[in-house]
Tab-separated table of N, CA, C and O in Angstrom:
chain	number	residue	atom	x	y	z
E	1	UNK	N	11.824	27.989	-45.752
E	1	UNK	CA	11.010	27.877	-47.228
E	1	UNK	C	11.140	28.148	-47.687
E	1	UNK	O	11.455	29.580	-47.962
E	2	UNK	N	11.585	27.854	-48.912
E	2	UNK	CA	11.308	27.905	-50.671
E	2	UNK	C	11.104	27.844	-51.506
E	2	UNK	O	10.737	26.084	-51.189
E	3	UNK	N	10.797	28.310	-52.512
E	3	UNK	CA	10.496	27.692	-53.492
E	3	UNK	C	11.219	27.882	-55.163
E	3	UNK	O	12.223	29.081	-55.167
E	4	UNK	N	11.221	27.024	-55.887
E	4	UNK	CA	11.822	27.137	-56.693
E	4	UNK	C	11.064	28.065	-58.149
E	4	UNK	O	10.081	28.017	-58.195
E	5	UNK	N	11.691	28.864	-59.183
E	5	UNK	CA	10.526	29.742	-59.918
E	5	UNK	C	12.257	30.111	-61.147
E	5	UNK	O	13.192	29.048	-60.982
E	6	UNK	N	11.641	30.476	-61.856
E	6	UNK	CA	11.989	30.894	-63.028
E	6	UNK	C	13.503	31.127	-62.184
E	6	UNK	O	14.309	31.711	-63.454
E	7	UNK	N	13.692	32.218	-61.509
E	7	UNK	CA	15.123	32.878	-60.724
E	7	UNK	C	15.827	32.051	-59.894
E	7	UNK	O	16.912	32.358	-59.859
E	8	UNK	N	15.841	30.842	-60.834
E	8	UNK	CA	16.427	29.959	-59.689
E	8	UNK	C	15.500	29.303	-58.182
E	8	UNK	O	14.506	29.106	-58.532
E	9	UNK	N	16.084	29.878	-57.185
E	9	UNK	CA	15.291	29.420	-55.666
E	9	UNK	C	15.366	30.726	-55.312
E	9	UNK	O	15.697	31.427	-54.777
E	10	UNK	N	14.174	30.840	-54.368
E	10	UNK	CA	13.863	32.598	-53.384
E	10	UNK	C	13.293	31.428	-51.869
E	10	UNK	O	12.945	30.555	-51.951
E	11	UNK	N	13.524	32.264	-51.596
E	11	UNK	CA	13.471	32.382	-49.831
E	11	UNK	C	13.335	33.362	-48.958
E	11	UNK	O	13.470	34.513	-49.584
E	12	UNK	N	12.885	33.471	-48.032
E	12	UNK	CA	12.372	34.099	-47.017
E	12	UNK	C	12.716	34.369	-45.828
E	12	UNK	O	12.814	33.319	-45.262
E	13	UNK	N	12.965	34.922	-45.325
E	13	UNK	CA	13.582	35.821	-43.573
E	13	UNK	C	12.834	37.050	-43.077
E	13	UNK	O	12.783	38.338	-44.288
E	14	UNK	N	12.218	36.730	-41.852
E	14	UNK	CA	11.812	38.266	-40.745
E	14	UNK	C	12.006	38.215	-39.994
E	14	UNK	O	13.310	37.346	-39.398
E	15	UNK	N	13.033	39.470	-39.184
E	15	UNK	CA	12.892	40.051	-38.138
E	15	UNK	C	11.944	41.212	-37.747
E	15	UNK	O	12.211	41.964	-38.417
E	16	UNK	N	11.523	41.098	-37.031
E	16	UNK	CA	9.941	42.398	-36.682
E	16	UNK	C	9.667	42.537	-37.549
E	16	UNK	O	8.679	41.051	-38.160
E	17	UNK	N	9.579	43.984	-38.536
E	17	UNK	CA	9.289	43.551	-39.301
E	17	UNK	C	9.700	44.064	-40.439
E	17	UNK	O	8.766	44.190	-41.664
E	18	UNK	N	10.970	43.735	-40.880
E	18	UNK	CA	11.758	43.331	-41.167
E	18	UNK	C	11.826	42.426	-41.933
E	18	UNK	O	11.670	41.008	-41.788
E	19	UNK	N	11.266	42.179	-43.417
E	19	UNK	CA	11.160	40.955	-44.328
E	19	UNK	C	11.956	40.590	-45.324
E	19	UNK	O	11.896	42.274	-46.166
E	20	UNK	N	12.914	40.468	-45.625
E	20	UNK	CA	13.674	40.097	-46.471
E	20	UNK	C	13.769	38.684	-47.806
E	20	UNK	O	13.387	38.101	-47.255
E	21	UNK	N	13.904	38.912	-49.306
E	21	UNK	CA	13.338	37.733	-50.076
E	21	UNK	C	14.684	37.889	-51.429
E	21	UNK	O	15.119	39.026	-51.087
E	22	UNK	N	15.143	36.017	-51.491
E	22	UNK	CA	16.539	36.708	-51.496
E	22	UNK	C	16.133	35.416	-52.877
E	22	UNK	O	15.152	33.994	-52.702
E	23	UNK	N	16.431	35.912	-54.552
E	23	UNK	CA	16.496	34.734	-55.027
E	23	UNK	C	17.990	34.460	-55.548
E	23	UNK	O	18.857	35.149	-55.509
E	24	UNK	N	17.970	33.010	-55.863
E	24	UNK	CA	19.307	32.265	-56.536
E	24	UNK	C	19.316	31.896	-57.237
E	24	UNK	O	18.260	31.244	-57.813
E	25	UNK	N	20.577	31.925	-58.184
E	25	UNK	CA	20.470	31.685	-59.495
E	25	UNK	C	22.321	30.884	-59.710
E	25	UNK	O	22.949	32.016	-59.400
E	26	UNK	N	22.946	30.035	-60.448
E	26	UNK	CA	24.242	29.934	-61.211
E	26	UNK	C	24.133	31.682	-61.780
E	26	UNK	O	23.547	32.082	-62.033
E	27	UNK	N	25.950	31.590	-61.255
E	27	UNK	CA	26.335	32.899	-61.587
E	27	UNK	C	27.696	33.268	-61.425
E	27	UNK	O	28.692	32.303	-61.187
E	28	UNK	N	28.125	34.602	-60.892
E	28	UNK	CA	29.115	34.667	-60.814
E	28	UNK	C	29.992	35.028	-58.789
E	28	UNK	O	31.070	35.026	-59.193
E	29	UNK	N	28.920	34.527	-58.608
E	29	UNK	CA	29.313	35.435	-57.160
E	29	UNK	C	28.447	36.595	-56.728
E	29	UNK	O	29.066	37.296	-55.483
E	30	UNK	N	27.957	37.646	-57.941
E	30	UNK	CA	27.420	38.634	-56.879
E	30	UNK	C	26.541	38.264	-56.420
E	30	UNK	O	25.275	37.861	-56.202
E	31	UNK	N	26.355	39.133	-55.144
E	31	UNK	CA	24.979	39.122	-54.050
E	31	UNK	C	24.476	40.884	-54.577
E	31	UNK	O	25.430	41.704	-53.785
E	32	UNK	N	23.306	41.329	-54.019
E	32	UNK	CA	23.289	42.911	-54.492
E	32	UNK	C	22.228	42.821	-53.428
E	32	UNK	O	20.951	42.202	-53.054
E	33	UNK	N	21.779	43.898	-52.330
E	33	UNK	CA	20.672	44.080	-51.829
E	33	UNK	C	19.500	45.282	-52.402
E	33	UNK	O	20.371	45.906	-52.207
E	34	UNK	N	18.511	44.842	-52.477
E	34	UNK	CA	18.119	46.649	-53.431
E	34	UNK	C	18.434	47.213	-54.640
E	34	UNK	O	18.653	47.683	-54.506
E	35	UNK	N	18.794	45.980	-55.205
E	35	UNK	CA	19.819	46.819	-56.082
E	35	UNK	C	20.984	46.832	-55.992
E	35	UNK	O	21.699	48.078	-57.090
E	36	UNK	N	21.555	47.220	-55.007
E	36	UNK	CA	23.030	47.798	-54.255
E	36	UNK	C	23.957	46.778	-54.294
E	36	UNK	O	23.606	45.311	-53.720
E	37	UNK	N	25.253	46.614	-55.072
E	37	UNK	CA	26.023	45.440	-54.856
E	37	UNK	C	26.523	45.636	-52.997
E	37	UNK	O	26.513	46.265	-52.427
E	38	UNK	N	26.386	43.901	-52.341
E	38	UNK	CA	26.605	44.039	-50.824
E	38	UNK	C	27.762	44.981	-50.756
E	38	UNK	O	28.507	45.572	-49.586
E	39	UNK	N	29.088	44.859	-51.836
E	39	UNK	CA	30.489	46.026	-50.996
E	39	UNK	C	30.106	47.131	-51.028
E	39	UNK	O	31.142	48.120	-50.798
E	40	UNK	N	28.476	47.431	-51.377
E	40	UNK	CA	28.554	48.729	-51.374
E	40	UNK	C	28.056	49.499	-50.055
E	40	UNK	O	28.040	50.592	-49.742
E	41	UNK	N	27.880	48.226	-49.191
E	41	UNK	CA	27.098	47.918	-48.108
E	41	UNK	C	27.220	49.566	-46.637
E	41	UNK	O	28.793	49.184	-46.715
E	42	UNK	N	26.704	50.370	-46.614
E	42	UNK	CA	28.270	50.848	-45.272
E	42	UNK	C	27.159	50.677	-44.194
E	42	UNK	O	26.121	50.758	-44.576
E	43	UNK	N	27.485	50.595	-42.837
E	43	UNK	CA	29.086	51.249	-42.548
E	43	UNK	C	29.497	49.281	-43.080
E	43	UNK	O	29.195	48.182	-43.038
E	44	UNK	N	30.872	49.052	-42.291
E	44	UNK	CA	32.114	47.961	-43.082
E	44	UNK	C	31.199	46.493	-42.124
E	44	UNK	O	31.418	45.538	-42.890
E	45	UNK	N	30.736	46.815	-40.801
E	45	UNK	CA	30.453	45.954	-40.082
E	45	UNK	C	29.524	45.252	-40.351
E	45	UNK	O	28.861	43.617	-40.423
E	46	UNK	N	28.056	46.113	-40.757
E	46	UNK	CA	27.062	45.653	-41.085
E	46	UNK	C	27.675	44.401	-42.564
E	46	UNK	O	26.550	43.454	-42.522
E	47	UNK	N	28.406	45.426	-43.629
E	47	UNK	CA	28.406	44.441	-44.929
E	47	UNK	C	29.196	43.009	-44.036
E	47	UNK	O	28.855	42.848	-44.547
E	48	UNK	N	30.088	43.207	-43.600
E	48	UNK	CA	30.395	41.584	-43.016
E	48	UNK	C	29.835	40.658	-42.161
E	48	UNK	O	29.769	39.263	-41.939
E	49	UNK	N	28.763	41.669	-41.489
E	49	UNK	CA	27.902	40.876	-40.661
E	49	UNK	C	26.988	40.293	-42.014
E	49	UNK	O	26.262	38.836	-41.892
E	50	UNK	N	26.290	40.402	-42.780
E	50	UNK	CA	25.495	39.874	-43.667
E	50	UNK	C	26.361	39.172	-44.968
E	50	UNK	O	25.409	37.839	-44.969
E	51	UNK	N	27.364	38.912	-44.777
E	51	UNK	CA	28.118	37.931	-45.702
E	51	UNK	C	28.789	36.642	-44.539
E	51	UNK	O	29.655	36.512	-45.614
E	52	UNK	N	28.461	36.275	-43.266
E	52	UNK	CA	28.893	36.081	-42.864
E	52	UNK	C	28.371	33.865	-43.467
E	52	UNK	O	29.092	33.883	-43.513
E	53	UNK	N	27.355	34.217	-44.305
E	53	UNK	CA	27.196	32.767	-44.295
E	53	UNK	C	27.574	32.604	-46.296
E	53	UNK	O	27.789	31.682	-46.309
E	54	UNK	N	28.198	33.871	-46.457
E	54	UNK	CA	29.015	34.088	-47.874
E	54	UNK	C	29.826	33.164	-47.736
E	54	UNK	O	30.332	32.299	-48.316
E	55	UNK	N	30.504	33.344	-45.976
E	55	UNK	CA	32.304	33.336	-45.076
E	55	UNK	C	31.934	32.147	-45.828
E	55	UNK	O	32.633	30.726	-45.886
E	56	UNK	N	30.953	31.396	-44.679
E	56	UNK	CA	30.802	30.024	-44.573
E	56	UNK	C	30.612	29.258	-45.262
E	56	UNK	O	31.053	27.972	-45.163
E	57	UNK	N	29.762	29.498	-46.361
E	57	UNK	CA	29.696	28.347	-47.708
E	57	UNK	C	30.388	28.572	-48.270
E	57	UNK	O	30.881	27.762	-48.701
E	58	UNK	N	31.370	29.543	-48.252
E	58	UNK	CA	33.341	29.348	-49.236
E	58	UNK	C	32.942	29.203	-50.147
E	58	UNK	O	32.095	30.139	-50.841
E	59	UNK	N	33.335	28.229	-51.609
E	59	UNK	CA	33.177	28.083	-52.573
E	59	UNK	C	31.819	27.872	-53.274
E	59	UNK	O	31.966	28.474	-54.429
E	60	UNK	N	30.781	27.702	-52.629
E	60	UNK	CA	29.296	27.689	-53.125
E	60	UNK	C	29.116	28.752	-53.684
E	60	UNK	O	28.626	29.327	-54.529
E	61	UNK	N	29.603	29.331	-52.402
E	61	UNK	CA	28.842	31.418	-52.363
E	61	UNK	C	29.170	31.899	-54.513
E	61	UNK	O	28.990	32.806	-54.024
E	62	UNK	N	30.445	31.462	-54.531
E	62	UNK	CA	31.486	31.561	-55.464
E	62	UNK	C	31.091	31.898	-56.862
E	62	UNK	O	31.068	31.545	-57.925
E	63	UNK	N	29.861	30.488	-56.877
E	63	UNK	CA	28.712	29.856	-57.879
E	63	UNK	C	27.607	30.645	-58.048
E	63	UNK	O	27.240	29.882	-59.027
E	64	UNK	N	27.249	31.129	-57.458
E	64	UNK	CA	25.899	31.553	-57.390
E	64	UNK	C	25.691	33.334	-57.302
E	64	UNK	O	26.459	34.129	-57.083
E	65	UNK	N	25.092	33.676	-57.740
E	65	UNK	CA	24.265	34.885	-58.242
E	65	UNK	C	23.058	34.838	-57.039
E	65	UNK	O	22.172	34.289	-57.070
E	66	UNK	N	23.270	36.134	-55.883
E	66	UNK	CA	21.897	36.598	-54.920
E	66	UNK	C	21.274	37.609	-54.974
E	66	UNK	O	22.227	38.588	-55.165
E	67	UNK	N	20.146	37.771	-55.555
E	67	UNK	CA	19.655	39.382	-55.408
E	67	UNK	C	18.476	39.388	-53.976
E	67	UNK	O	17.859	38.189	-53.888
E	68	UNK	N	18.841	40.086	-53.368
E	68	UNK	CA	18.173	39.961	-51.830
E	68	UNK	C	16.948	41.393	-51.840
E	68	UNK	O	17.298	42.739	-52.721
E	69	UNK	N	15.717	40.780	-51.639
E	69	UNK	CA	14.872	43.067	-51.486
E	69	UNK	C	14.571	42.266	-50.082
E	69	UNK	O	13.891	41.588	-50.065
E	70	UNK	N	14.617	44.329	-49.246
E	70	UNK	CA	14.177	43.686	-47.903
E	70	UNK	C	13.459	44.941	-47.890
E	70	UNK	O	13.524	46.204	-48.561
E	71	UNK	N	12.366	44.943	-47.156
E	71	UNK	CA	11.409	45.579	-46.900
E	71	UNK	C	11.076	45.709	-45.514
E	71	UNK	O	11.401	45.019	-44.809
E	72	UNK	N	11.069	47.708	-44.562
E	72	UNK	CA	10.670	47.200	-43.502
E	72	UNK	C	11.192	47.475	-42.376
E	72	UNK	O	13.022	47.738	-42.749
E	73	UNK	N	11.200	47.963	-41.268
E	73	UNK	CA	12.451	47.309	-40.054
E	73	UNK	C	13.110	48.073	-39.862
E	73	UNK	O	12.858	49.338	-40.911
E	74	UNK	N	13.811	48.472	-39.232
E	74	UNK	CA	15.809	49.202	-39.180
E	74	UNK	C	16.089	48.607	-39.630
E	74	UNK	O	16.423	47.523	-40.655
E	75	UNK	N	17.485	49.260	-40.032
E	75	UNK	CA	18.782	49.309	-40.874
E	75	UNK	C	19.378	47.717	-40.507
E	75	UNK	O	19.822	46.481	-40.533
E	76	UNK	N	19.019	47.268	-38.923
E	76	UNK	CA	19.509	46.029	-38.067
E	76	UNK	C	18.854	44.927	-38.414
E	76	UNK	O	18.656	44.129	-39.085
E	77	UNK	N	16.911	45.059	-38.170
E	77	UNK	CA	16.543	44.444	-38.765
E	77	UNK	C	16.583	43.885	-40.228
E	77	UNK	O	16.540	42.304	-40.043
E	78	UNK	N	16.722	44.675	-40.999
E	78	UNK	CA	16.846	44.825	-42.339
E	78	UNK	C	17.822	43.853	-42.454
E	78	UNK	O	18.699	42.861	-43.116
E	79	UNK	N	19.585	43.932	-42.244
E	79	UNK	CA	20.323	43.533	-42.094
E	79	UNK	C	20.824	41.999	-41.000
E	79	UNK	O	21.067	40.575	-42.069
E	80	UNK	N	19.661	41.514	-40.603
E	80	UNK	CA	19.834	40.098	-39.504
E	80	UNK	C	18.589	39.084	-41.056
E	80	UNK	O	19.155	37.900	-40.899
E	81	UNK	N	18.005	39.991	-41.283
E	81	UNK	CA	16.389	39.013	-42.334
E	81	UNK	C	17.095	38.677	-43.642
E	81	UNK	O	17.294	37.846	-44.246
E	82	UNK	N	18.005	39.577	-44.178
E	82	UNK	CA	18.753	39.801	-45.214
E	82	UNK	C	20.152	38.577	-44.742
E	82	UNK	O	19.889	36.982	-46.009
E	83	UNK	N	20.754	38.329	-44.208
E	83	UNK	CA	21.650	37.703	-43.773
E	83	UNK	C	20.772	36.252	-43.245
E	83	UNK	O	21.599	34.807	-43.845
E	84	UNK	N	19.798	35.760	-43.038
E	84	UNK	CA	18.939	34.185	-42.896
E	84	UNK	C	18.329	34.525	-44.064
E	84	UNK	O	18.668	33.185	-44.659
E	85	UNK	N	18.211	35.197	-45.050
E	85	UNK	CA	17.463	35.053	-46.497
E	85	UNK	C	18.777	34.307	-47.374
E	85	UNK	O	18.888	33.135	-47.891
E	86	UNK	N	19.784	35.208	-47.235
E	86	UNK	CA	21.313	33.947	-48.034
E	86	UNK	C	20.893	32.948	-47.517
E	86	UNK	O	21.789	31.835	-48.344
E	87	UNK	N	21.275	32.947	-46.587
E	87	UNK	CA	21.449	31.091	-45.895
E	87	UNK	C	20.476	30.160	-46.151
E	87	UNK	O	21.231	29.539	-46.513
E	88	UNK	N	19.401	30.512	-46.412
E	88	UNK	CA	18.555	30.114	-46.334
E	88	UNK	C	18.293	29.686	-48.282
E	88	UNK	O	17.651	28.470	-47.570
E	89	UNK	N	18.357	30.842	-49.029
E	89	UNK	CA	18.088	30.521	-50.259
E	89	UNK	C	19.892	29.506	-50.627
E	89	UNK	O	19.624	28.378	-51.309
E	90	UNK	N	21.155	28.793	-49.687
E	90	UNK	CA	21.720	29.129	-49.918
E	90	UNK	C	21.634	27.305	-50.581
E	90	UNK	O	22.014	26.609	-50.830
E	91	UNK	N	21.350	26.961	-48.923
E	91	UNK	CA	21.351	25.621	-48.309
E	91	UNK	C	19.456	25.318	-49.168
E	91	UNK	O	19.650	23.788	-49.776
E	92	UNK	N	18.672	25.509	-49.714
E	92	UNK	CA	17.446	25.503	-50.422
E	92	UNK	C	18.346	25.525	-51.391
E	92	UNK	O	18.177	24.304	-52.537
E	93	UNK	N	18.884	25.997	-52.451
E	93	UNK	CA	19.484	25.593	-53.806
E	93	UNK	C	21.195	24.269	-53.527
E	93	UNK	O	20.878	23.656	-54.548
E	94	UNK	N	21.744	24.273	-52.804
E	94	UNK	CA	22.779	23.395	-52.933
E	94	UNK	C	22.319	21.786	-52.011
E	94	UNK	O	22.589	21.477	-52.410
E	95	UNK	N	20.756	21.758	-51.520
E	95	UNK	CA	20.395	20.995	-50.923
E	95	UNK	C	21.441	20.032	-49.708
E	95	UNK	O	22.127	19.076	-49.670
E	96	UNK	N	22.314	20.602	-49.301
E	96	UNK	CA	23.686	20.401	-48.774
E	96	UNK	C	23.225	20.466	-47.249
E	96	UNK	O	23.739	21.055	-46.562
E	97	UNK	N	23.375	18.929	-46.689
E	97	UNK	CA	22.481	19.067	-45.483
E	97	UNK	C	24.517	19.680	-44.142
E	97	UNK	O	23.787	19.656	-43.046
E	98	UNK	N	25.885	19.260	-44.847
E	98	UNK	CA	26.742	19.226	-44.320
E	98	UNK	C	26.846	21.306	-43.711
E	98	UNK	O	27.060	21.644	-42.810
E	99	UNK	N	25.941	21.616	-45.072
E	99	UNK	CA	25.729	23.407	-44.951
E	99	UNK	C	25.688	23.331	-43.732
E	99	UNK	O	25.387	24.868	-42.816
E	100	UNK	N	23.758	22.830	-43.853
E	100	UNK	CA	23.207	23.215	-43.391
E	100	UNK	C	23.872	23.151	-41.676
E	100	UNK	O	22.978	24.218	-41.168
E	101	UNK	N	23.752	21.908	-41.000
E	101	UNK	CA	24.951	21.479	-40.749
E	101	UNK	C	25.668	23.312	-39.554
E	101	UNK	O	25.544	23.038	-38.239
E	102	UNK	N	26.593	23.567	-40.507
E	102	UNK	CA	27.701	24.075	-39.963
E	102	UNK	C	27.348	25.910	-40.157
E	102	UNK	O	27.279	26.432	-38.802
E	103	UNK	N	25.664	25.934	-40.760
E	103	UNK	CA	25.125	27.265	-39.422
E	103	UNK	C	24.434	26.892	-39.006
E	103	UNK	O	24.359	28.190	-37.977
E	104	UNK	N	23.846	26.321	-39.034
E	104	UNK	CA	23.338	25.899	-37.668
E	104	UNK	C	24.222	25.948	-36.285
E	104	UNK	O	24.099	26.351	-35.222
E	105	UNK	N	25.853	25.075	-36.394
E	105	UNK	CA	26.792	25.354	-35.727
E	105	UNK	C	26.976	26.711	-35.267
E	105	UNK	O	27.437	27.246	-34.178
E	106	UNK	N	27.097	27.626	-36.538
E	106	UNK	CA	27.605	28.798	-36.325
E	106	UNK	C	27.018	29.722	-35.842
E	106	UNK	O	27.032	30.513	-34.666
E	107	UNK	N	25.496	30.247	-36.158
E	107	UNK	CA	24.359	30.783	-36.025
E	107	UNK	C	23.116	30.216	-36.026
E	107	UNK	O	22.764	30.096	-37.044
E	108	UNK	N	22.130	28.981	-34.924
E	108	UNK	CA	21.102	28.988	-34.691
E	108	UNK	C	19.970	30.073	-35.327
E	108	UNK	O	19.363	29.615	-36.663
E	109	UNK	N	20.181	31.110	-36.083
E	109	UNK	CA	19.573	32.062	-36.627
E	109	UNK	C	19.213	32.156	-37.877
E	109	UNK	O	19.107	33.663	-38.462
E	110	UNK	N	20.822	31.595	-38.382
E	110	UNK	CA	20.827	32.596	-39.894
E	110	UNK	C	20.149	31.299	-40.363
E	110	UNK	O	19.376	31.474	-42.007
E	111	UNK	N	19.014	30.081	-39.875
E	111	UNK	CA	18.231	28.823	-41.054
E	111	UNK	C	16.964	29.385	-40.522
E	111	UNK	O	15.907	28.826	-40.249
E	112	UNK	N	16.739	29.908	-38.791
E	112	UNK	CA	15.164	30.080	-37.871
E	112	UNK	C	15.041	31.180	-37.598
E	112	UNK	O	16.038	32.084	-37.427
E	113	UNK	N	13.704	31.596	-38.512
E	113	UNK	CA	13.459	33.318	-37.890
E	113	UNK	C	13.212	33.516	-36.773
E	113	UNK	O	12.762	32.638	-35.705
E	114	UNK	N	13.739	34.883	-36.069
E	114	UNK	CA	13.539	35.152	-35.054
E	114	UNK	C	12.469	35.408	-34.668
E	114	UNK	O	11.268	36.915	-34.880
E	115	UNK	N	10.991	34.535	-33.611
E	115	UNK	CA	10.264	34.881	-33.208
E	115	UNK	C	9.485	35.949	-32.523
E	115	UNK	O	8.217	36.322	-31.962
E	116	UNK	N	10.433	36.758	-31.742
E	116	UNK	CA	10.527	37.843	-30.986
E	116	UNK	C	9.405	39.000	-31.216
E	116	UNK	O	9.958	39.683	-32.669
E	117	UNK	N	8.436	39.472	-30.435
E	117	UNK	CA	8.054	41.204	-31.734
E	117	UNK	C	7.618	41.836	-30.152
E	117	UNK	O	7.770	41.400	-29.192
E	118	UNK	N	7.619	43.320	-30.621
E	118	UNK	CA	7.452	43.923	-29.750
E	118	UNK	C	5.864	43.786	-28.387
E	118	UNK	O	4.972	43.169	-29.541
E	119	UNK	N	6.079	44.139	-27.652
E	119	UNK	CA	4.992	43.445	-26.463
E	119	UNK	C	3.774	44.431	-26.863
E	119	UNK	O	4.541	45.780	-26.670
E	120	UNK	N	3.000	44.146	-26.966
E	120	UNK	CA	1.713	45.611	-27.024
E	120	UNK	C	1.995	46.959	-25.961
E	120	UNK	O	2.248	46.217	-24.385
E	121	UNK	N	0.937	47.482	-25.612
E	121	UNK	CA	0.805	48.488	-24.666
E	121	UNK	C	-0.578	47.994	-23.554
E	121	UNK	O	-1.148	47.639	-24.226
E	122	UNK	N	-0.343	48.295	-22.263
E	122	UNK	CA	-0.811	48.072	-22.093
E	122	UNK	C	-1.248	49.499	-21.529
E	122	UNK	O	-1.090	49.926	-21.243
E	123	UNK	N	-2.989	49.501	-21.283
E	123	UNK	CA	-3.693	49.882	-19.760
E	123	UNK	C	-3.130	51.099	-18.709
E	123	UNK	O	-2.207	50.266	-17.667
E	124	UNK	N	-3.556	52.651	-18.601
E	124	UNK	CA	-2.949	52.670	-17.347
E	124	UNK	C	-1.068	52.854	-17.717
E	124	UNK	O	-0.132	53.315	-16.642
E	125	UNK	N	-0.417	53.551	-18.566
E	125	UNK	CA	0.393	53.555	-19.199
E	125	UNK	C	1.981	53.408	-20.652
E	125	UNK	O	0.365	54.623	-20.950
E	126	UNK	N	3.014	54.116	-20.277
E	126	UNK	CA	3.630	55.035	-21.799
E	126	UNK	C	3.760	53.906	-22.411
E	126	UNK	O	3.902	54.392	-23.553
E	127	UNK	N	3.674	52.653	-21.930
E	127	UNK	CA	3.843	51.503	-22.629
E	127	UNK	C	3.753	50.051	-22.311
E	127	UNK	O	2.567	50.397	-21.910
E	128	UNK	N	4.795	48.880	-23.192
E	128	UNK	CA	4.117	47.516	-22.473
E	128	UNK	C	4.797	47.984	-21.158
E	128	UNK	O	3.287	46.993	-19.902
E	129	UNK	N	5.664	47.921	-20.100
E	129	UNK	CA	5.473	47.927	-18.691
E	129	UNK	C	5.393	49.109	-18.090
E	129	UNK	O	4.999	48.877	-16.800
E	130	UNK	N	5.955	50.302	-18.389
E	130	UNK	CA	6.127	51.260	-17.616
E	130	UNK	C	4.764	51.306	-17.162
E	130	UNK	O	3.446	51.563	-17.750
E	131	UNK	N	3.739	51.938	-15.845
E	131	UNK	CA	2.918	52.516	-15.070
E	131	UNK	C	3.290	54.164	-15.363
E	131	UNK	O	4.239	54.555	-14.322
E	132	UNK	N	1.765	54.700	-14.465
E	132	UNK	CA	1.909	55.812	-14.570
E	132	UNK	C	2.394	56.389	-12.288
E	132	UNK	O	2.010	54.956	-12.327
E	133	UNK	N	3.646	56.802	-11.747
E	133	UNK	CA	3.648	56.515	-10.768
E	133	UNK	C	2.579	57.466	-9.996
E	133	UNK	O	1.943	58.070	-10.215
E	134	UNK	N	2.191	56.410	-9.031
E	134	UNK	CA	1.581	56.731	-7.771
E	134	UNK	C	2.500	57.371	-6.835
E	134	UNK	O	3.385	56.818	-6.402
E	135	UNK	N	1.400	58.106	-5.787
E	135	UNK	CA	1.745	59.045	-4.844
E	135	UNK	C	0.754	58.271	-3.489
E	135	UNK	O	-0.251	58.191	-3.559
E	136	UNK	N	1.725	58.003	-2.335
E	136	UNK	CA	1.012	57.490	-1.483
E	136	UNK	C	0.284	58.964	-0.695
E	136	UNK	O	-0.396	58.736	0.580
E	137	UNK	N	0.817	60.488	-1.108
E	137	UNK	CA	0.125	60.630	-0.160
E	137	UNK	C	-0.742	62.204	-1.423
E	137	UNK	O	0.241	62.308	-1.787
């Protein structure tokens, strides 16, 4: 789901309650997440996780600037949705079937949102599955 706009191409990705919106346009390879450079994101494993689609894309990623806005969810949900938004934006911007194939082979969740959500709480319990303990005597 990508749209053309004045900023180039925009894409959206979700993970649980985290929503990431990415806009991509011709540039010098800068990636910003919530107005922070990707290089400043801590911890480092999160930075490399988010940068995976950029590494797979290679030279294509060095010719575009990507601006991502992430809202909601926890830090990992935001990282997964940001990573997915980057991949979707790159595919929509380049219209490259080979790049899309490489993303799918590496990790299908780069291009397909994770549809799993929290299971709702049920009556007589503390959560979705946990129930009050019954005593036989």
